[in-house]
mmCIF file of C-alpha atoms and ligand atoms in Angstrom:
data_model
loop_
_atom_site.group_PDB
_atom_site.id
_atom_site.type_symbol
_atom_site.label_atom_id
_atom_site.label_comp_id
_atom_site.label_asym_id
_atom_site.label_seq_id
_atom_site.Cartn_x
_atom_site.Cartn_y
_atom_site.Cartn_z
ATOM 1 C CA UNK A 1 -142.786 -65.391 26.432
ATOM 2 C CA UNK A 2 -142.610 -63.870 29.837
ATOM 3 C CA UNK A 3 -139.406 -61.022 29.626
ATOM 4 C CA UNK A 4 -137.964 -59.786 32.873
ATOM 5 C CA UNK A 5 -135.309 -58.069 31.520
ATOM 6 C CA UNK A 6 -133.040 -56.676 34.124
ATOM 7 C CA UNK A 7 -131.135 -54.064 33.198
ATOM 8 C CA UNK A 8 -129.117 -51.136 35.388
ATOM 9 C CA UNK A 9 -125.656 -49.120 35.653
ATOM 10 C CA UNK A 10 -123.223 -48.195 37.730
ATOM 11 C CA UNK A 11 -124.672 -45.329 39.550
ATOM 12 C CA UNK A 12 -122.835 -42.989 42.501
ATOM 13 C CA UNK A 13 -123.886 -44.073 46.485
ATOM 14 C CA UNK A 14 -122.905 -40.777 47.058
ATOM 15 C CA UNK A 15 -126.444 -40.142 48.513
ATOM 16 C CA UNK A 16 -127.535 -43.496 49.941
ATOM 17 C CA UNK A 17 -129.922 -45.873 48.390
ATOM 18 C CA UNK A 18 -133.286 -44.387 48.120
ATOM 19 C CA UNK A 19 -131.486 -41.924 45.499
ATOM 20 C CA UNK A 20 -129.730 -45.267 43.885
ATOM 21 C CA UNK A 21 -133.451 -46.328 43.079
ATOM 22 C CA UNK A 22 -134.705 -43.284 42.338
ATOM 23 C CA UNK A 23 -132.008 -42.447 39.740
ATOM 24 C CA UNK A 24 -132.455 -46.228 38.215
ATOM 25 C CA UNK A 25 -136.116 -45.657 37.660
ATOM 26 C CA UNK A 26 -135.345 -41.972 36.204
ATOM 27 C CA UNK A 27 -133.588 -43.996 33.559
ATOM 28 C CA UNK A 28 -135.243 -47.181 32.744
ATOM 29 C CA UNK A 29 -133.297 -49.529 34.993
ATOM 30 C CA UNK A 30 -134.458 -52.090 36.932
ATOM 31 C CA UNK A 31 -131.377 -52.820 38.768
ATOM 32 C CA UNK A 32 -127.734 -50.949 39.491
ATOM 33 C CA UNK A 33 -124.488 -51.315 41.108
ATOM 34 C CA UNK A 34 -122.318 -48.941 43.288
ATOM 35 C CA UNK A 35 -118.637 -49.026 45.023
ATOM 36 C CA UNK A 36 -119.404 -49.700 48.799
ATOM 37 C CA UNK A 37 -116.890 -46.804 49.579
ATOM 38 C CA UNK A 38 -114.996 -45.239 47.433
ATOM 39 C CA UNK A 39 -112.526 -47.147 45.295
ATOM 40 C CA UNK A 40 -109.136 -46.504 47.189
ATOM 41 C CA UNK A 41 -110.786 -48.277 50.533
ATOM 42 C CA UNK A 42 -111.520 -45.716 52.681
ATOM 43 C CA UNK A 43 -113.626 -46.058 55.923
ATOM 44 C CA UNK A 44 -117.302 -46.480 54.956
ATOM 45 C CA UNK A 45 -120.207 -43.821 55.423
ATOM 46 C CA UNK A 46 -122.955 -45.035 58.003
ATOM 47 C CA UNK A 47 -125.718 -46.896 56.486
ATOM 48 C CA UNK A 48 -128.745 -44.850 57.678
ATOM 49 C CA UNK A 49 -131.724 -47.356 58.685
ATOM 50 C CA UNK A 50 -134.271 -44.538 57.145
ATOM 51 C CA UNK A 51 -132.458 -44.478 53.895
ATOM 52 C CA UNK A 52 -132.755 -47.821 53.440
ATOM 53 C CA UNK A 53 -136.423 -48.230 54.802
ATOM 54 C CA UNK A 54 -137.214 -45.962 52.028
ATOM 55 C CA UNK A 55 -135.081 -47.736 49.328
ATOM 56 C CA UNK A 56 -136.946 -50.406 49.820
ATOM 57 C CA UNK A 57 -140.734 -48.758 49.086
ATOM 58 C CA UNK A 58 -138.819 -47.132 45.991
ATOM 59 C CA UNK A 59 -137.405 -49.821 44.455
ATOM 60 C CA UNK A 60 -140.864 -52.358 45.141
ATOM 61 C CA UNK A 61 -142.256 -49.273 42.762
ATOM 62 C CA UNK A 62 -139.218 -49.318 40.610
ATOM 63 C CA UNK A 63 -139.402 -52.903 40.158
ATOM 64 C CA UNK A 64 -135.965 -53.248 41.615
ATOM 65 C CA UNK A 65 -135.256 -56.853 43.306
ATOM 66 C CA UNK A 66 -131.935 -56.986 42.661
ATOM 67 C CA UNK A 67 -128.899 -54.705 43.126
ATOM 68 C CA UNK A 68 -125.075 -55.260 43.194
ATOM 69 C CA UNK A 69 -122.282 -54.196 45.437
ATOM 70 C CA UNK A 70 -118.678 -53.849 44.159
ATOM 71 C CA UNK A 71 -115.819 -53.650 46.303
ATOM 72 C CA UNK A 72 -113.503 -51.442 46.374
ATOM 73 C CA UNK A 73 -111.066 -52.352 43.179
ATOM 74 C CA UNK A 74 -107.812 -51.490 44.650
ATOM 75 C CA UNK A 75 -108.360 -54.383 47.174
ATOM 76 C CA UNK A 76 -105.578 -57.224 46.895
ATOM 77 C CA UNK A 77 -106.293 -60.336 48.578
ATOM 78 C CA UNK A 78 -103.181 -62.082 47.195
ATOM 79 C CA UNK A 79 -101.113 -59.067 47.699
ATOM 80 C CA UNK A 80 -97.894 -60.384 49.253
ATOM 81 C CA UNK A 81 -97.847 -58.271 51.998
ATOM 82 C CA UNK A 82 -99.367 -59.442 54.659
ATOM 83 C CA UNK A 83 -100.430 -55.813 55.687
ATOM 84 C CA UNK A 84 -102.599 -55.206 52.213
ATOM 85 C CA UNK A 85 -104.191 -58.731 52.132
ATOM 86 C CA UNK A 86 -105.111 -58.498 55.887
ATOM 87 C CA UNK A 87 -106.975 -54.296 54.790
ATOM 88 C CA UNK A 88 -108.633 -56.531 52.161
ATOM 89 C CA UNK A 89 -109.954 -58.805 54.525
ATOM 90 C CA UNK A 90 -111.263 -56.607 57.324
ATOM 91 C CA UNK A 91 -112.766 -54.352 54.464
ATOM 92 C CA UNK A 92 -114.150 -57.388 52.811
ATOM 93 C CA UNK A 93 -115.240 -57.973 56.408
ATOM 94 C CA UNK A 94 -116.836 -54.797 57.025
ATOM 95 C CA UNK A 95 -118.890 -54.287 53.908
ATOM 96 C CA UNK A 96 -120.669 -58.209 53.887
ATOM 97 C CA UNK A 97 -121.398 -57.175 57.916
ATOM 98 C CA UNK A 98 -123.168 -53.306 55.888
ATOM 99 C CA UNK A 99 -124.670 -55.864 53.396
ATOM 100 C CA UNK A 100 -126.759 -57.578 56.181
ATOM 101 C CA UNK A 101 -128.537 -54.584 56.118
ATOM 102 C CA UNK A 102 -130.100 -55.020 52.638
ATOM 103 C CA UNK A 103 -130.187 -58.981 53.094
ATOM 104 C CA UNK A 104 -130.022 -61.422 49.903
ATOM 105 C CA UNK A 105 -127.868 -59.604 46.993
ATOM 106 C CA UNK A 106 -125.352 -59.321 45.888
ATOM 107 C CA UNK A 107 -121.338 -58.163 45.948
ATOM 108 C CA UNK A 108 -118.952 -58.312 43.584
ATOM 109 C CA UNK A 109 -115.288 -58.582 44.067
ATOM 110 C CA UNK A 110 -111.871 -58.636 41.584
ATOM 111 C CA UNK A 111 -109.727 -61.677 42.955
ATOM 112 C CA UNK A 112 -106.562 -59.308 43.072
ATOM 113 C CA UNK A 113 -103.092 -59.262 41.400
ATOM 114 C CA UNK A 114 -100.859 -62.036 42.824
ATOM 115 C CA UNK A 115 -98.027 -59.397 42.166
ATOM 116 C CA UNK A 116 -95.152 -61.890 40.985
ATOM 117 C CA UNK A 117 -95.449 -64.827 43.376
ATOM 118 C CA UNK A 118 -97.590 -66.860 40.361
ATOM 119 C CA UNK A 119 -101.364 -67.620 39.776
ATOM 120 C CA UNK A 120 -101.349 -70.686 41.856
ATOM 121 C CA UNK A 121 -99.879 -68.661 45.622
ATOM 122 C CA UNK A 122 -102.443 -66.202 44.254
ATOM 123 C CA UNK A 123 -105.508 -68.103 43.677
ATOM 124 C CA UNK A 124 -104.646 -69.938 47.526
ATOM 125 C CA UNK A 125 -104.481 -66.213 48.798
ATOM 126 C CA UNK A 126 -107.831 -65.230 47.804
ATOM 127 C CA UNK A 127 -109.442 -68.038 48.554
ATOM 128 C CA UNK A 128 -108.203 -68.169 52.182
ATOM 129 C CA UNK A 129 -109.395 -64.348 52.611
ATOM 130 C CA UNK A 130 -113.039 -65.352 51.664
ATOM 131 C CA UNK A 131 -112.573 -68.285 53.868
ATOM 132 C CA UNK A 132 -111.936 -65.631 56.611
ATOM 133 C CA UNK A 133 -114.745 -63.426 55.734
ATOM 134 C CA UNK A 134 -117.168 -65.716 54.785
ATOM 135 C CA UNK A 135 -120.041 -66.957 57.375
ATOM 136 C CA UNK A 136 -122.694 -69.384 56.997
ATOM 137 C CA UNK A 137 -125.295 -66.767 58.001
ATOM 138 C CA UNK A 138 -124.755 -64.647 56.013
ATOM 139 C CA UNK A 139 -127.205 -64.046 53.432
ATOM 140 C CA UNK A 140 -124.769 -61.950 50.711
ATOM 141 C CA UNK A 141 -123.669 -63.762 47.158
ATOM 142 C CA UNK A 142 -120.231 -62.736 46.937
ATOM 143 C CA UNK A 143 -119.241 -62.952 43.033
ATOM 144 C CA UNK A 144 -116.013 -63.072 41.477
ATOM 145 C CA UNK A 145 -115.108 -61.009 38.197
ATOM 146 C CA UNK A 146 -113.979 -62.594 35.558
ATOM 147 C CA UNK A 147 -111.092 -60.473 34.879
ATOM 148 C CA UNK A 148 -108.961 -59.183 31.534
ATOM 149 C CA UNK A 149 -105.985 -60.292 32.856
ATOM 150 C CA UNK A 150 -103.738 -57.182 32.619
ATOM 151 C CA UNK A 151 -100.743 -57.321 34.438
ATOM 152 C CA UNK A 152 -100.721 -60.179 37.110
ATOM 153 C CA UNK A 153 -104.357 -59.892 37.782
ATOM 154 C CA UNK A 154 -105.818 -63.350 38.629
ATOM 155 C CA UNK A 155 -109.223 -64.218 37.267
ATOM 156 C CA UNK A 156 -108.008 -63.555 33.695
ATOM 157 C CA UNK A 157 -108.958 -67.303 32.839
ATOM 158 C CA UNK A 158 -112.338 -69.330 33.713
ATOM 159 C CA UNK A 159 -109.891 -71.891 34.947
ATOM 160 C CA UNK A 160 -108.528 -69.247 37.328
ATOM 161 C CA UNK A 161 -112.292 -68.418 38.465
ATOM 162 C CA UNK A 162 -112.638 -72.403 39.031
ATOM 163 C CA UNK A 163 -109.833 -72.875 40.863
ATOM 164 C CA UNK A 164 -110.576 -70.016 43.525
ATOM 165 C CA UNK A 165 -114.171 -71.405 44.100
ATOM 166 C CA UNK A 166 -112.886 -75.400 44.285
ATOM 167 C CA UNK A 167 -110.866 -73.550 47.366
ATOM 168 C CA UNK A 168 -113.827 -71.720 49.408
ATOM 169 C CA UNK A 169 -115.327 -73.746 52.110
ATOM 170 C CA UNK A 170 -118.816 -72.157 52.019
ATOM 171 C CA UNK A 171 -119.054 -72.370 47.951
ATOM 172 C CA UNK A 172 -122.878 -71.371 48.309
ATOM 173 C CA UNK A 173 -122.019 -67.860 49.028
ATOM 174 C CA UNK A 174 -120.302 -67.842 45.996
ATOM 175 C CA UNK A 175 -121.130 -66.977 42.643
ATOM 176 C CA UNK A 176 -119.401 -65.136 39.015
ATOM 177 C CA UNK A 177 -119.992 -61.900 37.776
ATOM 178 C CA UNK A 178 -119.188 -62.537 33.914
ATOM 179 C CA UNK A 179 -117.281 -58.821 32.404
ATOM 180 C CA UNK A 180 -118.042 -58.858 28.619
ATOM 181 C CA UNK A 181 -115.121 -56.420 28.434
ATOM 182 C CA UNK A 182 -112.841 -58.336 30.223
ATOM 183 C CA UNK A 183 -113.357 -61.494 28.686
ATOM 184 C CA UNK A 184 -113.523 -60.572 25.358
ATOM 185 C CA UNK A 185 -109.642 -58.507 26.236
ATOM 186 C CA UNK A 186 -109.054 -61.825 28.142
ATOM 187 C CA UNK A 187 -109.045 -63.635 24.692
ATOM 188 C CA UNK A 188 -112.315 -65.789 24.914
ATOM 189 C CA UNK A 189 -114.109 -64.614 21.204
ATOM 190 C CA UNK A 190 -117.733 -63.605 22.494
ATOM 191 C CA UNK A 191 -118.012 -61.370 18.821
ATOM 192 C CA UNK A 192 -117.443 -64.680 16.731
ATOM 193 C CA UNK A 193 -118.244 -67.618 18.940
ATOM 194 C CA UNK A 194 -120.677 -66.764 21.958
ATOM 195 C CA UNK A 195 -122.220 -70.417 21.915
ATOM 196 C CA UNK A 196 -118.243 -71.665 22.088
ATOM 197 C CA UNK A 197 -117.878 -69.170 25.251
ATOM 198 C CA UNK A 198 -120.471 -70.172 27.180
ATOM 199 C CA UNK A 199 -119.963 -73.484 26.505
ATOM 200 C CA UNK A 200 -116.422 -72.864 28.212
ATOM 201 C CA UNK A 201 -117.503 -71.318 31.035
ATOM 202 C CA UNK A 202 -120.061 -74.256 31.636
ATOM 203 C CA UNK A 203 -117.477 -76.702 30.929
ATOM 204 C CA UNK A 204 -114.885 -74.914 33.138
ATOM 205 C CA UNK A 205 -116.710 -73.166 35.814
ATOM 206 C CA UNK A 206 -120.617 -73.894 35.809
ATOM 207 C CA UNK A 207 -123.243 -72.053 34.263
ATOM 208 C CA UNK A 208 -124.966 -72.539 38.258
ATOM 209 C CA UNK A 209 -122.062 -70.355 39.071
ATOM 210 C CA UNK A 210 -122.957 -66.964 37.076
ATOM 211 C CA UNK A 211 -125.123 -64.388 38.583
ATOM 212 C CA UNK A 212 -124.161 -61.401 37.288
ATOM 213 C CA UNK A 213 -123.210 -60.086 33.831
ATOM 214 C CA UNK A 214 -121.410 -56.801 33.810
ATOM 215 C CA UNK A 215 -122.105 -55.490 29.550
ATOM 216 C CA UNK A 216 -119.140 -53.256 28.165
ATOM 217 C CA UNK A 217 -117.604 -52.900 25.162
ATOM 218 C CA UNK A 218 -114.696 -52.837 24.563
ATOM 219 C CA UNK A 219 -111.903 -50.131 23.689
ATOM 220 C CA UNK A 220 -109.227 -52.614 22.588
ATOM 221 C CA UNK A 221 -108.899 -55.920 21.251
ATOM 222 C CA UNK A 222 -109.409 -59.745 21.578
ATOM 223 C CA UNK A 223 -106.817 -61.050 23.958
ATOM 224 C CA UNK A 224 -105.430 -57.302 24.574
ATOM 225 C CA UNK A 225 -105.111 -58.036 27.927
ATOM 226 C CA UNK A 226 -106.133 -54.323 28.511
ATOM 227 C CA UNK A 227 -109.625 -53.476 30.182
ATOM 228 C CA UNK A 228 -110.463 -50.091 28.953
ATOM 229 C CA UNK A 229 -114.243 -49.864 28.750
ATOM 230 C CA UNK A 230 -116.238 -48.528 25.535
ATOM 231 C CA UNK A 231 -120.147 -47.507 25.771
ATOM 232 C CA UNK A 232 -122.509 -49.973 24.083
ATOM 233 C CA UNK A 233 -121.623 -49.950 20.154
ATOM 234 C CA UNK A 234 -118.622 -48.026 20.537
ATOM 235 C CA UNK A 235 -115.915 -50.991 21.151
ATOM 236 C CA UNK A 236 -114.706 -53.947 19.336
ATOM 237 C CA UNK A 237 -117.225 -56.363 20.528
ATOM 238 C CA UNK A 238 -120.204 -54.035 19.336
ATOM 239 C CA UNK A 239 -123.625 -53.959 19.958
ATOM 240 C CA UNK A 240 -124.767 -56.644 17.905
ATOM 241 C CA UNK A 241 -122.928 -59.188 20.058
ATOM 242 C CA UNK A 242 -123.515 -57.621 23.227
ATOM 243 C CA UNK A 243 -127.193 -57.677 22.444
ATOM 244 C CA UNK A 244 -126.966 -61.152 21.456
ATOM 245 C CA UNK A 245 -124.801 -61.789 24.716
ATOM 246 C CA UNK A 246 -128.389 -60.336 26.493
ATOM 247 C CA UNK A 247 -130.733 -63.041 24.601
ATOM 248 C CA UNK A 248 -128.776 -65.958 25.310
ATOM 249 C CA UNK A 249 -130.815 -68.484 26.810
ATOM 250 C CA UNK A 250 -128.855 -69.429 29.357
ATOM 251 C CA UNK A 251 -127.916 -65.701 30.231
ATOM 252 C CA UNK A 252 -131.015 -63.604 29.324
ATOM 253 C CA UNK A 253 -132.458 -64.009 32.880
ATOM 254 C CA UNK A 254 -130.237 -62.634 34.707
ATOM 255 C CA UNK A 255 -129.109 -59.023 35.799
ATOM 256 C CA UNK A 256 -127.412 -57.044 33.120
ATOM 257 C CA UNK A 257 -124.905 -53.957 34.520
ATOM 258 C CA UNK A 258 -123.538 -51.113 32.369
ATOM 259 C CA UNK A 259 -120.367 -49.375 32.980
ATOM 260 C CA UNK A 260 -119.734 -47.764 29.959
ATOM 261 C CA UNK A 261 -117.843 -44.512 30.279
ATOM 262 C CA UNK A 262 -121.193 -42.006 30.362
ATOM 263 C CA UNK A 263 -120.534 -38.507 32.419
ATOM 264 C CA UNK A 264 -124.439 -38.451 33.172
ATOM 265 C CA UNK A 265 -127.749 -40.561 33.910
ATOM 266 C CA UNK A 266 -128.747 -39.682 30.196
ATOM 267 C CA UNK A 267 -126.331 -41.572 28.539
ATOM 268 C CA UNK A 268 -127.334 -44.408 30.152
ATOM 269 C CA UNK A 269 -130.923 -43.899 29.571
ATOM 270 C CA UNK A 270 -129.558 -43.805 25.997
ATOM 271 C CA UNK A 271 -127.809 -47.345 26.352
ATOM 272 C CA UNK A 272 -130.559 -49.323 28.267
ATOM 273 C CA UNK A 273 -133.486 -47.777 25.423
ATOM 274 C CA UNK A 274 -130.886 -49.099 22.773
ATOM 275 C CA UNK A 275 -129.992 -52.229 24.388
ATOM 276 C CA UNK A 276 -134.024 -52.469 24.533
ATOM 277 C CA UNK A 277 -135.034 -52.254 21.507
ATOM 278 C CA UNK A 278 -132.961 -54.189 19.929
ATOM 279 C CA UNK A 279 -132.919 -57.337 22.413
ATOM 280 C CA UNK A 280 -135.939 -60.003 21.176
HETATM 281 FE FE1 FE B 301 -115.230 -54.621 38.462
HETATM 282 FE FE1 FE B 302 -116.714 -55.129 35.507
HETATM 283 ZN ZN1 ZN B 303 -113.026 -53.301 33.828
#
């Protein structure tokens, strides 16, 4: 059987691209994410033509075809302020015009918190912002995280997920980044019932739909509501489900993203060699 596992982290952009790949190879990935700024919003460093010239002779070596953006988490589309939703647009904005230069991938988003005014004025509010930022040529995925649904975050439920995309105009540039974390805290039993999970999310949202799987245990448990991530074996779903959450056939082909609490590049090597060779 063919096996093109793809497997990364989350590493620092700190230093551009060409380090991204280098520090993914260094550690057995073939794939990573990184925050587009840094995670309050700020203004975004220059992309430097040269760096990314030079990502891209690194990662052919690397075997790296696929990488993932993430927004900026403190973004809030369905804020009810019209000041915050309208930063999360023109940030949204700004990074899918940065993505251009690294055409075709991908960039994950959270919906947002619709702070009080209910899941239904929230899921309209985040839908309308991608409607804004969205643009037939461009060639970016933009992916919605399925969320743990802590506080009034929206996304907490596939249904939630489902009803944002039924309301984006250009539903090709969409796609779902599945959290194993944040489902599992969001209730849906991935230790105990997998096949019954997946078979929701088809049901609900579309298998077509998921491009991304983000792979973290977690710290709390079933239907906490919570999001606190634990490294690979350390949580409540553990690693026997998270590796079986990698060999699912209708999820073992696509990219695989750690971020598990690890203070260096080592631990991570650790994670992806486990996740390895244990994974048929
Ligand atoms: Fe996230
Ligand atoms: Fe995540
Ligand atoms: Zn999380």
């Amino acid at each position: 059987m063919s096996d093109a596992f793809t497997i990364g982290c989350h590493l620092s952009s700190s230093k551009g691209y060409s380090q991204m790949a280098r520090d993914a190879a260094s550690i057995g990935a073939n794939t990573f994410q990184f925050f587009t700024r840094n995670p309050r919003g700020a203004r975004a460093k220059d992309i430097d033509p040269a760096d990314v010239a030079a990502f891209a002779s690194l990662a052919q070596e690397a075997g790296i075809e696929t990488f993932l953006a993430h927004a900026p988490y403190t973004l809030n589309p369905a804020s009810a302020k019209p000041e915050t939703r309208e930063f999360a647009i023109q940030v949204l904005a700004d990074d899918l015009v940065r993505m251009e230069n690294t055409p075709g991938q991908m960039y994950n988003m959270h919906p947002g918190a619709h702070v009080g005014q209910g899941a239904e004025r929230g899921i309209e509010l985040v839908a309308d912002a991608l409607n804004q930022v969205l643009d037939p040529s461009q060639t970016t995925r933009v992916l919605l995280e399925t969320m743990a649904g802590k506080g009034t975050e929206i996304g907490g439920t596939f249904a939630e997920i489902r009803a944002i995309i039924d309301r984006v105009d250009l539903t090709d540039h969409i796609g779902v980044c599945l959290d194993t974390c944040h489902v599992f805290d969001g209730g849906y039993d991935l230790v105990n019932d997998l096949e019954g999970v997946i078979g929701e999310f088809d049901k609900v949202i579309g298998l077509e739909h998921l491009y991304a799987i983000h792979l973290n245990d977690s710290k709390n448990s079933l239907g906490s509501h919570k999001d606190r991530h634990a490294r690979i074996g350390e949580g409540n779903i553990g690693l026997d489900a998270l590796v079986a959450v990698t060999e699912y056939p209708s999820l073992r082909d696509l990219p695989f993203f750690l971020e598990t609490p690890q203070e260096e590049l080592a631990g991570w090597a650790d994670e992806i060699a486990l996740i390895k060779g244990q994974r048929n």
